[in-house]
Structure formats: C-alpha cells, structure tokens
mmCIF file of C-alpha atoms in Angstrom:
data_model
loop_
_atom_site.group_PDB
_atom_site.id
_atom_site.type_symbol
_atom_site.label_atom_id
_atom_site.label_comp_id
_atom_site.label_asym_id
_atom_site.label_seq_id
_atom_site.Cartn_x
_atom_site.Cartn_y
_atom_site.Cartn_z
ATOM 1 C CA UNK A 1 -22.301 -19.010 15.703
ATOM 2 C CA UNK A 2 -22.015 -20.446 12.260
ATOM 3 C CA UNK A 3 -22.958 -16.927 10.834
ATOM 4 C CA UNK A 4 -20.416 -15.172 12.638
ATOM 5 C CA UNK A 5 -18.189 -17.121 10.684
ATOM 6 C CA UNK A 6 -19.108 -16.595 7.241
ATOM 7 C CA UNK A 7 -18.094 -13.149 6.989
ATOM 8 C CA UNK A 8 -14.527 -13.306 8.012
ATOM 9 C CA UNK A 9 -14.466 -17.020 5.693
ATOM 10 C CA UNK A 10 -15.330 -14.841 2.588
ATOM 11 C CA UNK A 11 -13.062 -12.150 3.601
ATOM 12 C CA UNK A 12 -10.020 -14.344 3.544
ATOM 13 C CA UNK A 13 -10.986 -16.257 0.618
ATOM 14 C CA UNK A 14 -11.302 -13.145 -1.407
ATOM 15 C CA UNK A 15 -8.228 -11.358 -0.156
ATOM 16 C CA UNK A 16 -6.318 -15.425 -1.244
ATOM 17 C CA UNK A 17 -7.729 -15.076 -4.433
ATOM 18 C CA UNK A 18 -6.596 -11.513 -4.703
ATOM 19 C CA UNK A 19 -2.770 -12.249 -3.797
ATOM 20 C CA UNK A 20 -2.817 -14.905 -6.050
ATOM 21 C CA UNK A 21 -3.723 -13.192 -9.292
ATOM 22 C CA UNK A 22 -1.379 -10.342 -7.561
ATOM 23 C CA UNK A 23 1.677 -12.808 -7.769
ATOM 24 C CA UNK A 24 0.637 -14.834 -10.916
ATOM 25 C CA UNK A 25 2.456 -14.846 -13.950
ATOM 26 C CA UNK A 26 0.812 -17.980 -15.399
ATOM 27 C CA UNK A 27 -0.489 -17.410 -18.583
ATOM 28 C CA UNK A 28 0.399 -15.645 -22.165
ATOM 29 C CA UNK A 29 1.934 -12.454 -22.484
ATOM 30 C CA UNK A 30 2.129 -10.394 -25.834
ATOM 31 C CA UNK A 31 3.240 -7.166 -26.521
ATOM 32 C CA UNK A 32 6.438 -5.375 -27.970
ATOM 33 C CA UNK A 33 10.353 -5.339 -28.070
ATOM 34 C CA UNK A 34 12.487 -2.676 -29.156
ATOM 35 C CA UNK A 35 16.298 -3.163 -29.556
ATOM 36 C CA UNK A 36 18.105 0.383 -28.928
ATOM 37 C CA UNK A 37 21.878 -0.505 -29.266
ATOM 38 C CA UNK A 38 24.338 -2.977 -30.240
ATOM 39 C CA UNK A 39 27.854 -3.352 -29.998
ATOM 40 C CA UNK A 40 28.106 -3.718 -33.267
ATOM 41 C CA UNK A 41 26.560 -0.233 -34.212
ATOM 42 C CA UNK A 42 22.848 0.854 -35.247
ATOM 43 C CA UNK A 43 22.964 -1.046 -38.647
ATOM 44 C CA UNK A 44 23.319 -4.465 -37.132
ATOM 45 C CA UNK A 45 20.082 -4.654 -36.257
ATOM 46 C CA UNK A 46 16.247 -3.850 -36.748
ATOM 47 C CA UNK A 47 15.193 -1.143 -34.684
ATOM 48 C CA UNK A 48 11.400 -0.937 -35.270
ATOM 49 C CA UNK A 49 9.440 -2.336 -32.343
ATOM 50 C CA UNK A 50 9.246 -6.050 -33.078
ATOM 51 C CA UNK A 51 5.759 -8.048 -31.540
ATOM 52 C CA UNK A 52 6.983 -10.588 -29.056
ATOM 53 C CA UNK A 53 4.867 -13.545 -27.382
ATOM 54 C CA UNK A 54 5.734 -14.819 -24.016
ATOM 55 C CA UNK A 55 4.266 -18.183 -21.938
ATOM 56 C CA UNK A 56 4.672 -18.108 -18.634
ATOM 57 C CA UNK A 57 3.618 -20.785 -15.950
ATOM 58 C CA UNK A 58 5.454 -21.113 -12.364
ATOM 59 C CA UNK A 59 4.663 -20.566 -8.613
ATOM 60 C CA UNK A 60 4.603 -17.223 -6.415
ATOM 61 C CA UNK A 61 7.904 -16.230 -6.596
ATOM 62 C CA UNK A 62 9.649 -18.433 -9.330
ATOM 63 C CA UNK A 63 8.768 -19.245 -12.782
ATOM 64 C CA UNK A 64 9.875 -20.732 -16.451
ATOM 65 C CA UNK A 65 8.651 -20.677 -19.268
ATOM 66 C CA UNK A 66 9.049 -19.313 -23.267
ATOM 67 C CA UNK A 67 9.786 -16.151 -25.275
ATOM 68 C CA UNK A 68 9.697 -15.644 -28.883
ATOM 69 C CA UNK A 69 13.289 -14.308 -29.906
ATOM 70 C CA UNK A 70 14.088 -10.462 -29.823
ATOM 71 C CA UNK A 71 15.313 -8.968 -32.974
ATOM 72 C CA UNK A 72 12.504 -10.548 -35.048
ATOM 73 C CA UNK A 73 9.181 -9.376 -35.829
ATOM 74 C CA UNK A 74 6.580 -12.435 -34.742
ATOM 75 C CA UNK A 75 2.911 -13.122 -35.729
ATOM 76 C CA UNK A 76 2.994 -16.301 -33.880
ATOM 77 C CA UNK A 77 4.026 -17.984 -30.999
ATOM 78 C CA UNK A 78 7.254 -19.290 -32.783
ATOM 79 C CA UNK A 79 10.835 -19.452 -32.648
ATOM 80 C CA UNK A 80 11.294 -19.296 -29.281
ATOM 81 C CA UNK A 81 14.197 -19.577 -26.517
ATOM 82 C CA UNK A 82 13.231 -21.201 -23.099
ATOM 83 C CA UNK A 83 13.242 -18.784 -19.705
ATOM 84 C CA UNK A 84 13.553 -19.286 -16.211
ATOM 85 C CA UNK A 85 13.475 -16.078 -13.485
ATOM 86 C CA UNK A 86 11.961 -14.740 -10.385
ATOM 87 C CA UNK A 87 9.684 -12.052 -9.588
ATOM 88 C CA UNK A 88 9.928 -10.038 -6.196
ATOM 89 C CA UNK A 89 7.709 -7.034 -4.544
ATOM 90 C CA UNK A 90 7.010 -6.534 -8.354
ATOM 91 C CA UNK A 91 10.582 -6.988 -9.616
ATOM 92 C CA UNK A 92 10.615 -9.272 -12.246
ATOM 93 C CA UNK A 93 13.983 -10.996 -13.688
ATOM 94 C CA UNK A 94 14.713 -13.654 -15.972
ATOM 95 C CA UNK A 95 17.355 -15.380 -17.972
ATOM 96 C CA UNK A 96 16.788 -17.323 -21.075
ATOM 97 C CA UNK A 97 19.078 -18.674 -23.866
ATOM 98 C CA UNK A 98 19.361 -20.922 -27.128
ATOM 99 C CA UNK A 99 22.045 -22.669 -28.893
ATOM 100 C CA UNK A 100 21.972 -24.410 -32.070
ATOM 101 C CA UNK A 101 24.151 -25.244 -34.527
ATOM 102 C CA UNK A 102 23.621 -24.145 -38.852
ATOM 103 C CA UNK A 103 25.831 -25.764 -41.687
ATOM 104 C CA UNK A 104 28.558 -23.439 -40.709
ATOM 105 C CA UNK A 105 28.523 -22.244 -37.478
ATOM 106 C CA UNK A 106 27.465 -22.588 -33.509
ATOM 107 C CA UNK A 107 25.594 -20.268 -32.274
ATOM 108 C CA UNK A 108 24.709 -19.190 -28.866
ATOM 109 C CA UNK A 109 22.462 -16.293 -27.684
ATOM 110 C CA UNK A 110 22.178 -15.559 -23.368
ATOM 111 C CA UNK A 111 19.773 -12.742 -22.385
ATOM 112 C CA UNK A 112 19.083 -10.809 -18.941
ATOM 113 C CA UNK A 113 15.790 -9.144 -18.780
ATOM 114 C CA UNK A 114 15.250 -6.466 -15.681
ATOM 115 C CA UNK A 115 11.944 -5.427 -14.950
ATOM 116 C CA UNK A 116 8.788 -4.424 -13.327
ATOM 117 C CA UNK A 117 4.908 -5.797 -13.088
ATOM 118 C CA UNK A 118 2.548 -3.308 -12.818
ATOM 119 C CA UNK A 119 -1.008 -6.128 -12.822
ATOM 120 C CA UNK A 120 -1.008 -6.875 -15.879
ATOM 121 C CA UNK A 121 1.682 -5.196 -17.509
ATOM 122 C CA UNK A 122 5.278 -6.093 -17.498
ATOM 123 C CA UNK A 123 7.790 -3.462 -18.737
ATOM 124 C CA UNK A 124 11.986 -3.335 -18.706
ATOM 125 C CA UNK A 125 15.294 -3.818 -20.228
ATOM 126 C CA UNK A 126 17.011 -6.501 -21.523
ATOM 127 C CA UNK A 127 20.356 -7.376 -22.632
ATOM 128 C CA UNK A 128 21.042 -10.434 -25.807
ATOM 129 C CA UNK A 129 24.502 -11.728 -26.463
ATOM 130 C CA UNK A 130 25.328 -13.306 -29.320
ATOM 131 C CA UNK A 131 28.287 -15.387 -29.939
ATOM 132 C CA UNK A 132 28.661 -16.800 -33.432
ATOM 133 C CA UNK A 133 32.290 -18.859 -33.989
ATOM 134 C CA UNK A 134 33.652 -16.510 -31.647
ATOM 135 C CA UNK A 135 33.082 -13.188 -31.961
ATOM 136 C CA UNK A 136 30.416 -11.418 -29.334
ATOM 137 C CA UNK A 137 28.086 -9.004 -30.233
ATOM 138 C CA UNK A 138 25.717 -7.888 -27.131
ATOM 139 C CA UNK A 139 22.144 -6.184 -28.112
ATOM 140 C CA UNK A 140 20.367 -3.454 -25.594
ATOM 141 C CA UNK A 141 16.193 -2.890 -25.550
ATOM 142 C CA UNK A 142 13.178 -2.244 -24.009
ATOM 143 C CA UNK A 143 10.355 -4.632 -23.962
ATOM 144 C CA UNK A 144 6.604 -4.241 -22.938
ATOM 145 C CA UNK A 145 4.262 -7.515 -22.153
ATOM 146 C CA UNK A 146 0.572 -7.250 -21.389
ATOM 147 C CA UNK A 147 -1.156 -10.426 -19.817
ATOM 148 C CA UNK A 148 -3.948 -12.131 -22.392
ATOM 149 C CA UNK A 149 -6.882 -12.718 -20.346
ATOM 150 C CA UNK A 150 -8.192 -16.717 -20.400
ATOM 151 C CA UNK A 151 -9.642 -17.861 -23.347
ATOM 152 C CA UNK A 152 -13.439 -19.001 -22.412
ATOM 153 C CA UNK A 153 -13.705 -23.025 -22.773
ATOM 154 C CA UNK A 154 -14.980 -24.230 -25.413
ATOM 155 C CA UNK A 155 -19.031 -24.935 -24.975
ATOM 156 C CA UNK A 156 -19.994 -28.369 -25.618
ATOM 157 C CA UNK A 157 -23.778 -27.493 -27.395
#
C-alpha cells in the first residue's frame, strides 16, 4: 500500500514545483529598453537600446519590486524607481513611479508597462510620463527582460 502511493506523491510534487517556477517572477531580470517616441519629438531622447535591471519578488499573481530608470543606459543595478503589478495567464502589467525634487524643480515620472512572459523572458511596451514644473512630456518603448538564473551559495571550504 505504501508503494502505491509514492508514485502519484512524486507526481504532484513535481507538477507543484513546476507551476511554481511557471508563475514566479522572484528574482533579477536584465535585459534591454528601447524608447521609440516622445511627445516631445525624436531629439528629446536617446534612442539606442539602453541595458535595464529589474528585481522582482511577490506571490503567484501579484508582485513589487524595482526597475532601473528607462531613458538611461545602466551597468548597475542603480537609479531605480519602485514597481508594483500583476501577472495573469502570462500577461504581465505593472506600474512604477518616482518623484524627487532638484535645486530648481519637482519632478515626477509614472510609467505603465504591458506585457507578456514567455518562461523566462518578459517582453512589451511601456509608456513614461514626465512632468517637470508643469509641462508633460510622455515617452513610448519596447523593453525585453530575461530572468538571471540563482547565483550558487557561496561554499564554506
């Protein structure tokens, strides 16, 4: 009797495990960003793809996290604006935003990002407005994110 029940144990474990890495976002994303249009015309800003690191931690359906900001070119995790979204039958949607404040000016920047997981690749659009004392500009790109595997732990010898 106990053997009978070893099979169908293993089976479910390994089909949990499965929907769980299905479903998981947890863990560092890096890839590329590429801003496309602007309200304020194709001079006002860079349009080379830019590298772009992304954190992620949450639960099945929700998560939060951190994004380095589009329209600059990163090398490190740095300079980032805080995110919170969803992800649904592979839909994935966030919002994230920053505010600060220089010698002159406030500054606020909202952005929308629209997009799809395909394992462990996350590809869409998003959409940055600006607003500087005022005046609104709104930014359009694409962005690309590939999941870093785990980094081994460190071996105590």
């Amino acid at each position: 009797m106990k053997k009978s029940l070893i099979i169908p144990l293993l089976a479910a474990l390994t089909m949990a495990v499965s929907c769980s890495r299905h479903y998981s976002l947890t863990g560092m994303w890096t890839g590329t960003h590429h801003i496309d249009s602007s309200t304020d015309g194709p001079s006002s800003f860079n349009s080379n793809p830019c590298k772009t690191f992304c954190k992620i931690t949450g639960s099945k359906e929700q998560f939060s996290g951190s994004i380095t900001e589009f329209g600059t070119d990163e090398s490190a995790f740095i300079n980032t604006e805080e995110l919170h979204g969803t992800i649904s039958n592979q839909v994935v949607e966030w919002k994230s935003s920053k505010s600060w404040k220089n010698a002159k000016k406030a500054i606020l920047r909202d952005t929308v990002f629209h997009g799809t997981r395909n394992g462990d690749t996350i590809s869409g659009r998003f959409e940055q407005t600006w607003n500087e004392d005022g005046k609104t500009v709104t930014y359009g790109g694409t962005v690309e994110l590939k999941k870093q595997p785990k980094s081994p732990e460190p071996s105590a010898y």
